[in-house]
Structures are given as structure tokens and as C-alpha cells.
Short mmCIF file of C-alpha atoms in Angstrom, two decimals:
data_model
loop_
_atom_site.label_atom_id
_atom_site.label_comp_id
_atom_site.label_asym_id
_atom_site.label_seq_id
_atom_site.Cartn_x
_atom_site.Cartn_y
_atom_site.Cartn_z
CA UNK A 1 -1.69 -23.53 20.18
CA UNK A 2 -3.69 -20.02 21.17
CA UNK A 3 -6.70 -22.08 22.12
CA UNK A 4 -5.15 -25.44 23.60
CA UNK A 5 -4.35 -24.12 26.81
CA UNK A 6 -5.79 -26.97 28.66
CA UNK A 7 -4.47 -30.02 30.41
CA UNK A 8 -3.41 -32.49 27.92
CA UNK A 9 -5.07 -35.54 28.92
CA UNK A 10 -8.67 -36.56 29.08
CA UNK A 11 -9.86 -38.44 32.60
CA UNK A 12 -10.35 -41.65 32.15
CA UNK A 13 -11.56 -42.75 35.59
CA UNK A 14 -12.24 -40.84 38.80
CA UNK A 15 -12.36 -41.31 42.03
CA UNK A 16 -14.62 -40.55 44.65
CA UNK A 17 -13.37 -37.77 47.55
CA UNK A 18 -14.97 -37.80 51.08
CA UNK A 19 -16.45 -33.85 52.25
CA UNK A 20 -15.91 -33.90 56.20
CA UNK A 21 -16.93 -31.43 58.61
CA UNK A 22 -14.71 -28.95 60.96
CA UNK A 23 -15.74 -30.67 63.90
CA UNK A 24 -14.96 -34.13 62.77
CA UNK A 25 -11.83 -32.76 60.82
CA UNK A 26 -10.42 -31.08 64.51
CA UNK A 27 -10.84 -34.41 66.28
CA UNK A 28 -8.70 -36.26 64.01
CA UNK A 29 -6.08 -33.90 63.98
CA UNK A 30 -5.91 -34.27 68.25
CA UNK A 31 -6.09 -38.04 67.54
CA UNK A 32 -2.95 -37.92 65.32
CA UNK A 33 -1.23 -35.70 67.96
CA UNK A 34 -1.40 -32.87 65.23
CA UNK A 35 0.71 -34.79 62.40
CA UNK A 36 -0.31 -34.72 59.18
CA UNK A 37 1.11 -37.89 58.41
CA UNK A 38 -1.16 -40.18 60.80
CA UNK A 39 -4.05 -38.65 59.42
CA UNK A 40 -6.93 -41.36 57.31
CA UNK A 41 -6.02 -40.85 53.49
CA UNK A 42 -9.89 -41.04 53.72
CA UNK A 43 -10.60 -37.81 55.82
CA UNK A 44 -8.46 -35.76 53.45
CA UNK A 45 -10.25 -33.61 50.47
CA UNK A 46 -7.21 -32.30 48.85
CA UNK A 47 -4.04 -34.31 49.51
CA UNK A 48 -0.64 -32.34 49.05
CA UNK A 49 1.62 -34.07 51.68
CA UNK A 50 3.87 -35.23 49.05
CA UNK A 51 4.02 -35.85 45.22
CA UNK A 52 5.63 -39.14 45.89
CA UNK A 53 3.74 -42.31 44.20
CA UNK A 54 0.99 -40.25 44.07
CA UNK A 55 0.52 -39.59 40.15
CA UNK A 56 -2.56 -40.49 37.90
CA UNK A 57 -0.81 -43.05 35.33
CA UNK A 58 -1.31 -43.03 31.73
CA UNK A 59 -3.89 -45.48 29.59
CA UNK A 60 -0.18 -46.54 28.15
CA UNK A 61 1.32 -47.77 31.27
CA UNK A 62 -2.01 -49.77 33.01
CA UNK A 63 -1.95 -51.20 29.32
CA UNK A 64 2.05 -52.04 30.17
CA UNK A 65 1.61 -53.59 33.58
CA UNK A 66 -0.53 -56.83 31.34
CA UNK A 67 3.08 -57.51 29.76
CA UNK A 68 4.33 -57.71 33.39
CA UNK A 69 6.95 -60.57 33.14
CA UNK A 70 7.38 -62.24 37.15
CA UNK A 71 10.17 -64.04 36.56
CA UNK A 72 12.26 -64.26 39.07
CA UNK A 73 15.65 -64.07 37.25
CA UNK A 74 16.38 -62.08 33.76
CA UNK A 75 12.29 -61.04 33.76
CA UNK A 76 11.81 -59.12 30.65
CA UNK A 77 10.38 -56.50 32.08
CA UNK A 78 13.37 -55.32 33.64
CA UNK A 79 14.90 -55.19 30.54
CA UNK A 80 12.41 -52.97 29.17
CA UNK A 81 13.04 -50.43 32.24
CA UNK A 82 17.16 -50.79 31.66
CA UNK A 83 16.55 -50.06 28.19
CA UNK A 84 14.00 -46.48 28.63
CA UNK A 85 16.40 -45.60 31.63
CA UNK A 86 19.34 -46.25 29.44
CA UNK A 87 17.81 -43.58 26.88
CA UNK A 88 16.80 -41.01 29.61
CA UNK A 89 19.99 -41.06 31.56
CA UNK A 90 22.79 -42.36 29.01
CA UNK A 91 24.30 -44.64 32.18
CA UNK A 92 24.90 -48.29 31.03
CA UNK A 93 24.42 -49.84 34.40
CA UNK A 94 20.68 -50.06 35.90
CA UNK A 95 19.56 -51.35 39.25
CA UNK A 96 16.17 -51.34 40.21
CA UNK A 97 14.93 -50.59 43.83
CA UNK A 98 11.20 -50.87 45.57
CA UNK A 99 11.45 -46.80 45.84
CA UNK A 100 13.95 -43.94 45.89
CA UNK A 101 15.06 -44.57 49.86
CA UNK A 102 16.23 -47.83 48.75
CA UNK A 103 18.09 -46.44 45.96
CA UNK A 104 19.18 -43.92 48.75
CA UNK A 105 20.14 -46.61 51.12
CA UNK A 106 22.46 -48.33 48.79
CA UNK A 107 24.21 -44.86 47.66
CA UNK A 108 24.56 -44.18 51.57
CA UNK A 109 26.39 -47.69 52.24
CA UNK A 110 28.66 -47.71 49.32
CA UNK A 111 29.77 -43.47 49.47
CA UNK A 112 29.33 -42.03 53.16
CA UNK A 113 32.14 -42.61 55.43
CA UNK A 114 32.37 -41.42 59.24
CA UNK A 115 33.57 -38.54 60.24
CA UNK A 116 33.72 -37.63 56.86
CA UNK A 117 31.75 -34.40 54.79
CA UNK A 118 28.69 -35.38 52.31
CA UNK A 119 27.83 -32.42 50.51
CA UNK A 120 25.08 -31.26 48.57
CA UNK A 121 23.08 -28.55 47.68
CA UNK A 122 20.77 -29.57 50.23
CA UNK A 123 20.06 -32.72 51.29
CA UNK A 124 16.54 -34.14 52.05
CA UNK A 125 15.55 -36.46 55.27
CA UNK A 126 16.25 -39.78 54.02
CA UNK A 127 19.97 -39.46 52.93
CA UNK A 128 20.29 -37.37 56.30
CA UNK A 129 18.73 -40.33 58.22
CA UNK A 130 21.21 -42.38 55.85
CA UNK A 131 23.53 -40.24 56.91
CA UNK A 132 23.13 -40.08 60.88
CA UNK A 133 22.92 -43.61 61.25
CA UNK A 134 26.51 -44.49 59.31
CA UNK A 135 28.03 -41.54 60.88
CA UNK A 136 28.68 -39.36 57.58
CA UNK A 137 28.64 -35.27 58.61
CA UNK A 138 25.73 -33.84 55.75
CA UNK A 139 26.05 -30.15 54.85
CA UNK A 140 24.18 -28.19 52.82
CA UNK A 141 25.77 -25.54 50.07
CA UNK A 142 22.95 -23.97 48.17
CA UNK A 143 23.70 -20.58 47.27
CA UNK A 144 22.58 -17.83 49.48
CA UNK A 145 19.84 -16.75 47.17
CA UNK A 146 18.29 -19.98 47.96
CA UNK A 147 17.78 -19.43 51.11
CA UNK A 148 16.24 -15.50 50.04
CA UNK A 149 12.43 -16.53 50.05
CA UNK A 150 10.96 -13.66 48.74
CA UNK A 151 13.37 -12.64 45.83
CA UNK A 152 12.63 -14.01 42.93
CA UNK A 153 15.05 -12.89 40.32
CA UNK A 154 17.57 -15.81 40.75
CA UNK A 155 16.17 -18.46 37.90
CA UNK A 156 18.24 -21.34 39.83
CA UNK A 157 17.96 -20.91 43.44
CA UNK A 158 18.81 -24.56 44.04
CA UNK A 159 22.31 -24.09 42.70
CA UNK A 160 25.38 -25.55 44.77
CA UNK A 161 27.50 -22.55 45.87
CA UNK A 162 30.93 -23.75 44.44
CA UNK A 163 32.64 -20.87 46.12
CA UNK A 164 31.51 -22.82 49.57
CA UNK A 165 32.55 -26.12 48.33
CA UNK A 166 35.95 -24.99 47.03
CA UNK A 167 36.38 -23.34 50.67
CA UNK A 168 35.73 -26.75 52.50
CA UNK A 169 38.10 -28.63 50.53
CA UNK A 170 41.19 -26.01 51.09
CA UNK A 171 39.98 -26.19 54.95
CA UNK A 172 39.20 -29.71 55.37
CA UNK A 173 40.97 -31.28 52.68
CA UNK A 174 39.41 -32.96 49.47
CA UNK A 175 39.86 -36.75 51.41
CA UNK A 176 37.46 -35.24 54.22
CA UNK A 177 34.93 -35.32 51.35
CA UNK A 178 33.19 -38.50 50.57
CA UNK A 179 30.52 -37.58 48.35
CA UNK A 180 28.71 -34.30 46.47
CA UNK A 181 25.25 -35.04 46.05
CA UNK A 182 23.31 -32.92 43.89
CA UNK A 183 19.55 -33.07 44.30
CA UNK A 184 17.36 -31.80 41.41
CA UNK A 185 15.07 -30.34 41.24
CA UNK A 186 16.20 -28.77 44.99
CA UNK A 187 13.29 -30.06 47.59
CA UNK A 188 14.03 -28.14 50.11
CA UNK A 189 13.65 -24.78 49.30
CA UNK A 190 10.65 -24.98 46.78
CA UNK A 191 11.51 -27.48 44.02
CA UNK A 192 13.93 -25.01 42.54
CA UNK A 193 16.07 -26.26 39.95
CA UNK A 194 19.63 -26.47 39.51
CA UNK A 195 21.69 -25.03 36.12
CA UNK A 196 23.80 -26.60 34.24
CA UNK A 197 26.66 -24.66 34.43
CA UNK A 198 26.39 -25.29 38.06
CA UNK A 199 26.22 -29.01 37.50
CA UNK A 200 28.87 -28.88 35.41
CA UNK A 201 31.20 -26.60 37.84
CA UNK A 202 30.66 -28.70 40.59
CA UNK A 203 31.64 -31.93 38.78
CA UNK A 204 34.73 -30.12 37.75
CA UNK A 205 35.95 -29.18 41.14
CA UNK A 206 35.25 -33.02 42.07
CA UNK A 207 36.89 -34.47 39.36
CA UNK A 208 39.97 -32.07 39.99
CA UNK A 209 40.05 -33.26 43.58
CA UNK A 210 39.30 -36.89 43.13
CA UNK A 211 35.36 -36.39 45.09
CA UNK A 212 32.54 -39.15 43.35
CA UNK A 213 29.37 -37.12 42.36
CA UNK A 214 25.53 -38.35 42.43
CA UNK A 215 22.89 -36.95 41.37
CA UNK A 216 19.23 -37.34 43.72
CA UNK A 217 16.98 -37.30 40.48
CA UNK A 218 13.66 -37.61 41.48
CA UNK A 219 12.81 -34.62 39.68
CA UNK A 220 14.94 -34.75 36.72
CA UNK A 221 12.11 -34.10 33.81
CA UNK A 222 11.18 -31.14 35.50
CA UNK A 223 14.83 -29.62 36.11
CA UNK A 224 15.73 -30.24 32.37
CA UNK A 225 12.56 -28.57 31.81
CA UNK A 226 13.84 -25.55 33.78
CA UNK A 227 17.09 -25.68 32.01
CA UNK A 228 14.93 -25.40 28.75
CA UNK A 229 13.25 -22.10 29.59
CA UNK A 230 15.15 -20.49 31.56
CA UNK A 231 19.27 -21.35 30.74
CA UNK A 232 21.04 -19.57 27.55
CA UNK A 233 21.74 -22.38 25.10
CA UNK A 234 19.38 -24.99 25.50
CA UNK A 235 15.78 -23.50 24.28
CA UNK A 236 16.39 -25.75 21.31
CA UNK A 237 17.49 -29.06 22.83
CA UNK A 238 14.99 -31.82 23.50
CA UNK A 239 14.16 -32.65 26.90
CA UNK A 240 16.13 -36.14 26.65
CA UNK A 241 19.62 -34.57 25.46
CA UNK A 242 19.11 -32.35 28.39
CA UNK A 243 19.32 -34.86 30.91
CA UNK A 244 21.89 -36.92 29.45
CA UNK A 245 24.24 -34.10 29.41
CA UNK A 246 23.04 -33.72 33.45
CA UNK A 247 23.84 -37.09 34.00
CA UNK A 248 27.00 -37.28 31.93
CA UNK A 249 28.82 -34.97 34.85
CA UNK A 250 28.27 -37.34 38.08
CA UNK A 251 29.55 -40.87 38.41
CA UNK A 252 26.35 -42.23 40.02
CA UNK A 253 22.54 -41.39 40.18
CA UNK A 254 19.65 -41.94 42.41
CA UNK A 255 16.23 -42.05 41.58
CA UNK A 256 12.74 -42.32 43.84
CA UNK A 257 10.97 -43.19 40.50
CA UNK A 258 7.52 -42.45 42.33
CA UNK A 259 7.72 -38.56 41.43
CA UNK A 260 9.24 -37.86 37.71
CA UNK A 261 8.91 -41.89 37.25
CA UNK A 262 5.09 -41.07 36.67
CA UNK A 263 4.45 -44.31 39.01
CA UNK A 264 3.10 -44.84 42.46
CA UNK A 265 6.20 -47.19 43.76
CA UNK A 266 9.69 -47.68 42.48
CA UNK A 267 13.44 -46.45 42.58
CA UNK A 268 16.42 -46.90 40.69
CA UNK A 269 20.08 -46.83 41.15
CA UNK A 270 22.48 -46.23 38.37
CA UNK A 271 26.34 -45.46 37.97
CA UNK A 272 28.83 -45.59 35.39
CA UNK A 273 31.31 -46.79 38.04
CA UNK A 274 31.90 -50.60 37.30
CA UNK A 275 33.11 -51.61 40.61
CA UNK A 276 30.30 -49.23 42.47
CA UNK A 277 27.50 -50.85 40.77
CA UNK A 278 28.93 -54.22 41.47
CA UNK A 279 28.69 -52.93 45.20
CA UNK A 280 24.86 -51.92 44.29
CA UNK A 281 23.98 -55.36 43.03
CA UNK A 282 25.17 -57.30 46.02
CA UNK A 283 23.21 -54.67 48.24
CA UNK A 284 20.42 -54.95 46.08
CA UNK A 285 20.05 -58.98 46.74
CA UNK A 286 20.66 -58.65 50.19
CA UNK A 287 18.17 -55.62 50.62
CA UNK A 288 16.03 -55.46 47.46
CA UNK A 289 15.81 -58.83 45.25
CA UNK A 290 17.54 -60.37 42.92
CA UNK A 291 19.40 -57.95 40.32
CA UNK A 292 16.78 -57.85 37.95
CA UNK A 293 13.64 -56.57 39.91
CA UNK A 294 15.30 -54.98 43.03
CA UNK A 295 11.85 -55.25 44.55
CA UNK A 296 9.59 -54.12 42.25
CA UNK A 297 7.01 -56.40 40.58
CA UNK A 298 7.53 -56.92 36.40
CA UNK A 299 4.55 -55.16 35.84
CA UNK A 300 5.95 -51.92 38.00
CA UNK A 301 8.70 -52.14 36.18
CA UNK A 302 6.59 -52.02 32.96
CA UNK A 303 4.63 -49.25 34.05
CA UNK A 304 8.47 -47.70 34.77
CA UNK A 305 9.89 -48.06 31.77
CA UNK A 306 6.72 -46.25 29.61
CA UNK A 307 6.50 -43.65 32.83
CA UNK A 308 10.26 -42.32 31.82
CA UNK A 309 9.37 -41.62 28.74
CA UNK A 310 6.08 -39.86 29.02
CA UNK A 311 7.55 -37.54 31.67
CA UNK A 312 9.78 -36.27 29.03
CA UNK A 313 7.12 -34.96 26.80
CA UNK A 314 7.51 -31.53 26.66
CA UNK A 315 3.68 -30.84 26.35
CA UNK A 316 3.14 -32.50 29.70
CA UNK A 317 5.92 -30.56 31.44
CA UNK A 318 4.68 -27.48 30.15
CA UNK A 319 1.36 -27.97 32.14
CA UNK A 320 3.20 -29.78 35.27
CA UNK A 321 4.89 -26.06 35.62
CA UNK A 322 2.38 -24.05 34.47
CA UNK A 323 -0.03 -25.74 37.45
CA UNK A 324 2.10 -25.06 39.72
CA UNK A 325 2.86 -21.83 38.90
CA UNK A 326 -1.08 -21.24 38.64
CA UNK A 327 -1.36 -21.77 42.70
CA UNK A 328 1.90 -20.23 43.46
CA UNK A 329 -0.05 -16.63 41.69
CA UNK A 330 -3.34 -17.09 43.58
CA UNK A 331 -1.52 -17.44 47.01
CA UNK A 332 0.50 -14.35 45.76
CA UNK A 333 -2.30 -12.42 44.50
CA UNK A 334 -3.84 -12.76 48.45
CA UNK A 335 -0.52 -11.38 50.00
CA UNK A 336 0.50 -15.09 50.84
CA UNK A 337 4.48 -15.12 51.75
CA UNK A 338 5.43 -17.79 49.30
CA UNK A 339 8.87 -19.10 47.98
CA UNK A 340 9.63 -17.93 44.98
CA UNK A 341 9.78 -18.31 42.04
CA UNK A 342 7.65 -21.35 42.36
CA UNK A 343 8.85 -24.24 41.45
CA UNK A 344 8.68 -27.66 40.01
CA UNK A 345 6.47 -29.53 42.58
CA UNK A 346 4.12 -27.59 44.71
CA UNK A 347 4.54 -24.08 45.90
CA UNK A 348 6.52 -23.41 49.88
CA UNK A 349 4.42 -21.31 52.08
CA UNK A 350 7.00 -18.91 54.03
CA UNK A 351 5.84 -20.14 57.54
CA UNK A 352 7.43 -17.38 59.70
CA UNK A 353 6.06 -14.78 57.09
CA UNK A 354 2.91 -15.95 57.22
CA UNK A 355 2.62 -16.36 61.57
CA UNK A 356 5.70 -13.42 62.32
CA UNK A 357 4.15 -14.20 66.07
CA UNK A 358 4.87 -17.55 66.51
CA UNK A 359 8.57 -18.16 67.10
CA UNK A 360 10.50 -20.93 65.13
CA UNK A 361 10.75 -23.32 68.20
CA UNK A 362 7.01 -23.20 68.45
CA UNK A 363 6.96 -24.44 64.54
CA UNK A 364 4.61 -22.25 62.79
CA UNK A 365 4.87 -24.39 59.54
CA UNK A 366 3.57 -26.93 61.65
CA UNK A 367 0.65 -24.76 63.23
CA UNK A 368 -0.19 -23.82 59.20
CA UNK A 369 -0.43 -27.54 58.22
CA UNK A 370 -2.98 -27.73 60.94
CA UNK A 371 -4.88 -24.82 60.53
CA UNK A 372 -5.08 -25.47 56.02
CA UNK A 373 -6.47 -29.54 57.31
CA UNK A 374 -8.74 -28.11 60.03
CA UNK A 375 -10.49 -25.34 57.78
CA UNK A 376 -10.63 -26.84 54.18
CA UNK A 377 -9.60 -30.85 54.75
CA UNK A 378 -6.59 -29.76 52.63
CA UNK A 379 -3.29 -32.37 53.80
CA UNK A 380 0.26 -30.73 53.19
CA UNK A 381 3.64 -31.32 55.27
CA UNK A 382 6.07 -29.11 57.28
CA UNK A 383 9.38 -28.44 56.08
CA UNK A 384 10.58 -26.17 58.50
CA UNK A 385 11.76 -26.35 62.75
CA UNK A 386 10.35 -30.24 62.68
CA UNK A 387 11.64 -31.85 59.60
CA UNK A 388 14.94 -29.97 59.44
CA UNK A 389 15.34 -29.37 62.81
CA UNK A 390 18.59 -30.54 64.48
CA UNK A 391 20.49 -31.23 67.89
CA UNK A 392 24.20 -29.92 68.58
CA UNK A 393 26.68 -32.40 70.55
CA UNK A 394 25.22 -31.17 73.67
CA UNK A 395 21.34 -32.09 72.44
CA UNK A 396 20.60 -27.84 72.05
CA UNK A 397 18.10 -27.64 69.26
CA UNK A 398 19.52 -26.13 66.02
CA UNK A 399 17.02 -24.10 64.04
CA UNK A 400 16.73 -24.62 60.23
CA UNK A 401 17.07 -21.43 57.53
CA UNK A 402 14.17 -22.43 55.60
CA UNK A 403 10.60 -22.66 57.74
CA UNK A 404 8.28 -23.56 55.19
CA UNK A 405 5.05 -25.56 54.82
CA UNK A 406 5.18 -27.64 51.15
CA UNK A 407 1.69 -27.54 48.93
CA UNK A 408 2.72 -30.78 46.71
CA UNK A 409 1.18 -31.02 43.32
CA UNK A 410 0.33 -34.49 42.36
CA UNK A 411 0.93 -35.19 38.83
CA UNK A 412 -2.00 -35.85 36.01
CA UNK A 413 -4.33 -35.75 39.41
CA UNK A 414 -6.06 -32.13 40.72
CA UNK A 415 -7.73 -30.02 38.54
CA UNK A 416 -7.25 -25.72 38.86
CA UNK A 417 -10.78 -26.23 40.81
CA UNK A 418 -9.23 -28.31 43.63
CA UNK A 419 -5.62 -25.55 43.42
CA UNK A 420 -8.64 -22.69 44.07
CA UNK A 421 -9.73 -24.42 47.02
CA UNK A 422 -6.40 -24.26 48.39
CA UNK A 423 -6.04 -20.16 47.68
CA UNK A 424 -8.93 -19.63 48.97
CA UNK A 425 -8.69 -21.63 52.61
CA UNK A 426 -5.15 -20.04 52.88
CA UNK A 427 -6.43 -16.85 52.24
CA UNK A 428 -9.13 -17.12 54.71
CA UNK A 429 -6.70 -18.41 57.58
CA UNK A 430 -3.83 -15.54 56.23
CA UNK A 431 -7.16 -12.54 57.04
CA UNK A 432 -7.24 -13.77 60.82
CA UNK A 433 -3.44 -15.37 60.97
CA UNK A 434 -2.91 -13.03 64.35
CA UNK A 435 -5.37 -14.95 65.99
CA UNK A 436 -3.04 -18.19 65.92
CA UNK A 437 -0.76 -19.53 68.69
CA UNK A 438 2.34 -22.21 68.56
CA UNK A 439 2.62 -25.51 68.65
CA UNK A 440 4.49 -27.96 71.35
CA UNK A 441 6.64 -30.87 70.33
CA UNK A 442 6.02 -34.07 72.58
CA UNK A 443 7.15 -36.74 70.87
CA UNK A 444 10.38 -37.24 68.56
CA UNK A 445 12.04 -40.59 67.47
CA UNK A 446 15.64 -41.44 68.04
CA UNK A 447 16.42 -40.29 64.55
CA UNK A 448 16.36 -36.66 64.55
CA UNK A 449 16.58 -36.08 60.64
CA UNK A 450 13.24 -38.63 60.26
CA UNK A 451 11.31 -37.15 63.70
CA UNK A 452 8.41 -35.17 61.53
CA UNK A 453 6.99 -38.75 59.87
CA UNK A 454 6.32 -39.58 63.57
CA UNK A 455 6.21 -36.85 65.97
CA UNK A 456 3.31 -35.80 68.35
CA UNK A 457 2.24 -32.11 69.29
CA UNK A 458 0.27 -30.02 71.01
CA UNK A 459 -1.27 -26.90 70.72
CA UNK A 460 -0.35 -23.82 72.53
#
């Protein structure tokens, strides 16, 4: 393998990308009210607002979606997907959803009760929407060094701090708790992955105390790939007896199939819990579809079923991290405050590292996101003051740990050319970064946790 360092695929087809001027590129961003996410798909040269649905699929699955069976009822299709999720997860019971929030949704309605604790290592926005709407109190346990941006010693900063957990069932009590959810890999704070002896731990303390686990598993290829590498013990072990030993400590798992799925829409909901997934199904046909497509189309579900299996080569992981990794090192080899060690998914600028002038409640991951789109066309997202952002009883703003802006890493799509790009705008806008002011928030919707997909801002 000395010499087959490159990506291992050949491109089949390509697709044409749009150069735009600064000019042109600074009046869209006023006419989206500075958000990222109401900016033309079309006006963006480098798009790394989220690796969700946005892969490059395989010669094998576009060949799958021809078998696509549309049946309405018992489509075979879906029992192609049961069976390859069956294999990757070792859970019996399968539901398919139209994408991960669905999956999300259902998990929400069936654990989260009010008044009561949800924890997790650290929850994303759509469970927290979930969450907010049915009155369920979300907190976040990652370890401390999770939350440590610049260190880079700990190999599983996305760890749940059991220490925390243990403490808020001897305070609260253990029937205050109505769900763990571990996410992995960890979003929040880089795509970091979680152990698992951590996994394990946690579903320990749960079991002892009576507490359902799920696991958010988006990213599950590319946590067992972490586990691989980097945890004592499991060098040796395939990629697929990794995750079933994952899976085989929580009772129910999530899945937005449109990251580690390897497909541009889907979701999936699974749970060893008889009665639970019984709960799932009638949600499902109220919500979704009928049991057997859940929303998706039978040639999705094709595409599905070969997608989990591809994303557990170990060849293709290998590059997935490696590419990251290769734009986390540029940024870091220009002085760019990153979080590290990079992750799974795309590499966290440190927003208040990188603007130190520009207070959090002027959201300086925000004014980054702006600045990387106006300079180089380049589209990421904030994960900082906006996105994780939150009001006390008396509406007071509460400021987030993390202030980051997320560089997402599409799968099987960018070359190292278009990751150069990148380095090189961000290293252009770090040289004059004292020249940059704040941003004002103007517009929020009524659900705090969800405000960044449509909020409005202007520069200060």
C-alpha cells in the first residue's frame, strides 16, 4: 500500500460549480440577512454547511435504486434495508423514516417526558427542538476535555462524563431521568468520537437504575472507525463487530441515514424493545408511511441498504478520516484555532480564538461564516452563540461553551484541491482578522434550539 495513497474511487460523473464574484457574493449574503442557510446552492463554490444527504453515491447503489420495489405494503426493498441494517446494527426490529429528524421525532414522543432530565453527551438541535416542544429538560454531560478546544491529547473527547451522570441521579433521582442519549460520533464539539468503555459504562449505570439508552448514530462507521485506531483491544476487529458491540449496550437507536447511510435522504429507527417499536410503527403510519417504507421511496431504500455496507469498508474510512484530518493540518499549519483533534466530519474553527475582539453575544462564528462565503464562495454553518444559544426562565440569553464555526466534509465529493481552497481563504481572513466587527441578531423563531436555520442579522 506505499504507493496507493489516493482516494479509492474513480469519478464517474461531475458536476459543474458556478465561480462568482465578491461583489455579487456580498449582496447575497445582505439578501439572506447574513444566514448561510438562505443562501442559492447555486452561488456557493465549496459547500460545507453540513454533510447531511450530501454524499457522492456509489456505481453500486444508482445500479440498486433500478430494483426499487414501490409497493406500497411488504415492498421488497425494505426488506433488503432490514436485512443490511440487521447486519450493521445486530437489532431485530427496523423502521424506516424519510430522514434522521423523523427517526428523532419518534424517539422524542415515545422517551421524553416533562419536567423530566434527557441526557446525553451532547445533544444536537433537532432532539433539543424535540425536546422544547414536549417539555423534556436536555443536558449535556460530555467530559470536560470536550469542551478543552485546543488540547488534543484526549483520543475521545465526545465521551459522556459518567461521574456527572451518576451525580444527577443521586440528586435528582434515577425516575427524573427519562432517557440517555448517546450521540456518535459527538457533533457538537468536532465530530469527536465516543469509546467504548464509555458506551459501555454509561449503559451500565442505566441498566442499574432502570434509565432506556439510545444511541443518535448518524456517524456510527466513522466512530467504530475511531474505536479501531485509537481504543486498546479492537485494532483487530472488523468494522461491523465494532458496531454491533456499540449497539448491543442501548435499547434503541436513531439514525439520519443521510451522513454514514452514504445517501442523500433517509432515517431509520431501531430498538430491541418489543413494545417501543410497536410505539414506533404506529408513529411511523401516522407521521411517516406505512411500516415498510416510513417515507422513503423503494429505490432509497435500495440505495440504503448497499450504502450501510459500503460505509463499513475500512479502505473508505481510512480516507473519510484521513481528509479530514488533511484540512484540519493546513488550518493548523496557518495558526488557525481549530478543535482538536479533528474529527470524523469536518474540522470546528474555534470562533472566539480566531476573532478574541468580538464578544460571544455579537457571534463571531457567525461573523466567520460570513467573512469564509464573502471572500472564497466557501458555505459552512455556525455552531456557536446562534445555534446553541439559549434563554433562562426570565428570557436572559444563556451563552454556549463551545463557539465554533463547522467546515463539513461531504463524503466521496471534494477533492484535497477544493480542502486547499478553504486553508487558504481562512488563512487570508485569519492575517487581517482584527479588522472584523460583530454581528447583530434580528430575527429568531419561537423555537430557540432551531433559531440559526432561520435567523436574520446584521452587521456591526
Amino acid at each position: 500500500m506505499k504507493y496507493m495513497t489516493a482516494e479509492p474511487f474513480r469519478i464517474k460523473v461531475v458536476e459543474p460549480v458556478k465561480k462568482t464574484t465578491k461583489e455579487e457574493r456580498q449582496a447575497w449574503l445582505q439578501e439572506a440577512g447574513y444566514n448561510a442557510f438562505k443562501l442559492k446552492a447555486e452561488n456557493v463554490y465549496v459547500d460545507c454547511i453540513t454533510d447531511s444527504g450530501t454524499s457522492a453515491m456509489s456505481t453500486e447503489q444508482w445500479a440498486a435504486m433500478m430494483l426499487g420495489d414501490e409497493s406500497y405494503a411488504g415492498c421488497k426493498s425494505f426488506y433488503k434495508l432490514e436485512e443490511s441494517a440487521r447486519d450493521v446494527f445486530g437489532i431485530k426490529n427496523v423502521q424506516p423514516t424519510h430522514q434522521g429528524r423523523a427517526a428523532d421525532y419518534i424517539m422524542a414522543s415515545i422517551y421524553c417526558e416533562k419536567g423530566k432530565y434527557a441526557v446525553g453527551n451532547m445533544h444536537f438541535d433537532t432532539f433539543r427542538g424535540n425536546a422544547e416542544v414536549l417539555g423534556a429538560i436536555p443536558v449535556d454531560f460530555v467530559i470536560d476535555e470536550g469542551l478543552d478546544t485546543a488540547s488534543s491529547e484526549h483520543p475521545f473527547k465526545g465521551n459522556l462524563d459518567t461521574n456527572k451522570l451518576q451525580k444527577l441521579i443521586d440528586e435528582k433521582g434515577a425516575d427524573q431521568i427519562c432517557v440517555i442519549i448517546i450521540t456518535v460520533t459527538c457533533n457538537n464539539n468536532g465530530g469527536q468520537p465516543v469509546s467504548m468503555a464509555n458506551i459501555k459504562a454509561v449503559s451500565e449505570i442505566a441498566n442499574k437504575h432502570g434509565i432506556p439508552v439510545v444511541m443518535d448514530s448518524a456517524r456510527l462507521a466513522e466512530n467504530a472507525y475511531f474505536i479501531k485506531t485509537r481504543e486498546e483491544g479492537y485494532a483487530d476487529k472488523s468494522i461491523k463487530e465494532i458496531t454491533r458491540e456499540m449497539f448491543s449496550y442501548c435499547e434503541t437507536a436513531t439514525m439520519s441515514s443521510k451522513k454514514d447511510g452514504l445517501v442523500n435522504i433517509g432515517g431509520l429507527f431501531l430498538s430491541r424493545n418489543e413494545d417501543v417499536f410497536l410505539q414506533a410503527n404506529q408513529l411511523a403510519i401516522v407521521h411517516e408511511g406505512f411500516i415498510t417504507y416510513g417515507g422513503m421511496s423503494g429505490r432509497d431504500m435500495e440505495a440504503l441498504a448497499v450504502g450501510l455496507q459500503e460505509v463499513c469498508d475500512e479502505q473508505y474510512l481510512e480516507y473519510r478520516v484521513k481528509q479530514v484530518k488533511y484540512l484540519g493540518d493546513k488550518l493548523k499549519e496557518k495558526g488557525i484555532p481549530i478543535v482538536e483533534p479533528t474529527g470524523g466530519h469536518g474540522v470546528y474553527v474555534d470562533g472566539r480564538r480566531f476573532f478574541p475582539q468580538i464578544p460571544q453575544n455579537e457571534f463571531p462564528s457567525q461573523r466567520l461564516v460570513c467573512a469564509l462565503y464573502e471572500e472564497a464562495g466557501v458555505r459552512a454553518v455556525e455552531l456557536g452563540a446562534c445555534a446553541f444559544g439559549s434563554k433562562d426562565a426570565d428570557g436572559n440569553p444563556i451563552w454556549p461553551e463551545l463557539e465554533t464555526m463547522r467546515i463539513s466534509v461531504s463524503r466521496r465529493v471534494y477533492t484535497n484541491n477544493h480542502l486547499d481552497c478553504i486553508a487558504e481563504a481562512l488563512g487570508d481572513i485569519y492575517k487581517k482578522r482584527d479588522e472584523y466587527k460583530g454581528m447583530k441578531l434580528v430575527y429568531e423563531g419561537p423555537i430557540t434550539s432551531l433559531r440559526h436555520f432561520t435567523a436574520g442579522f446584521e452587521l456591526l
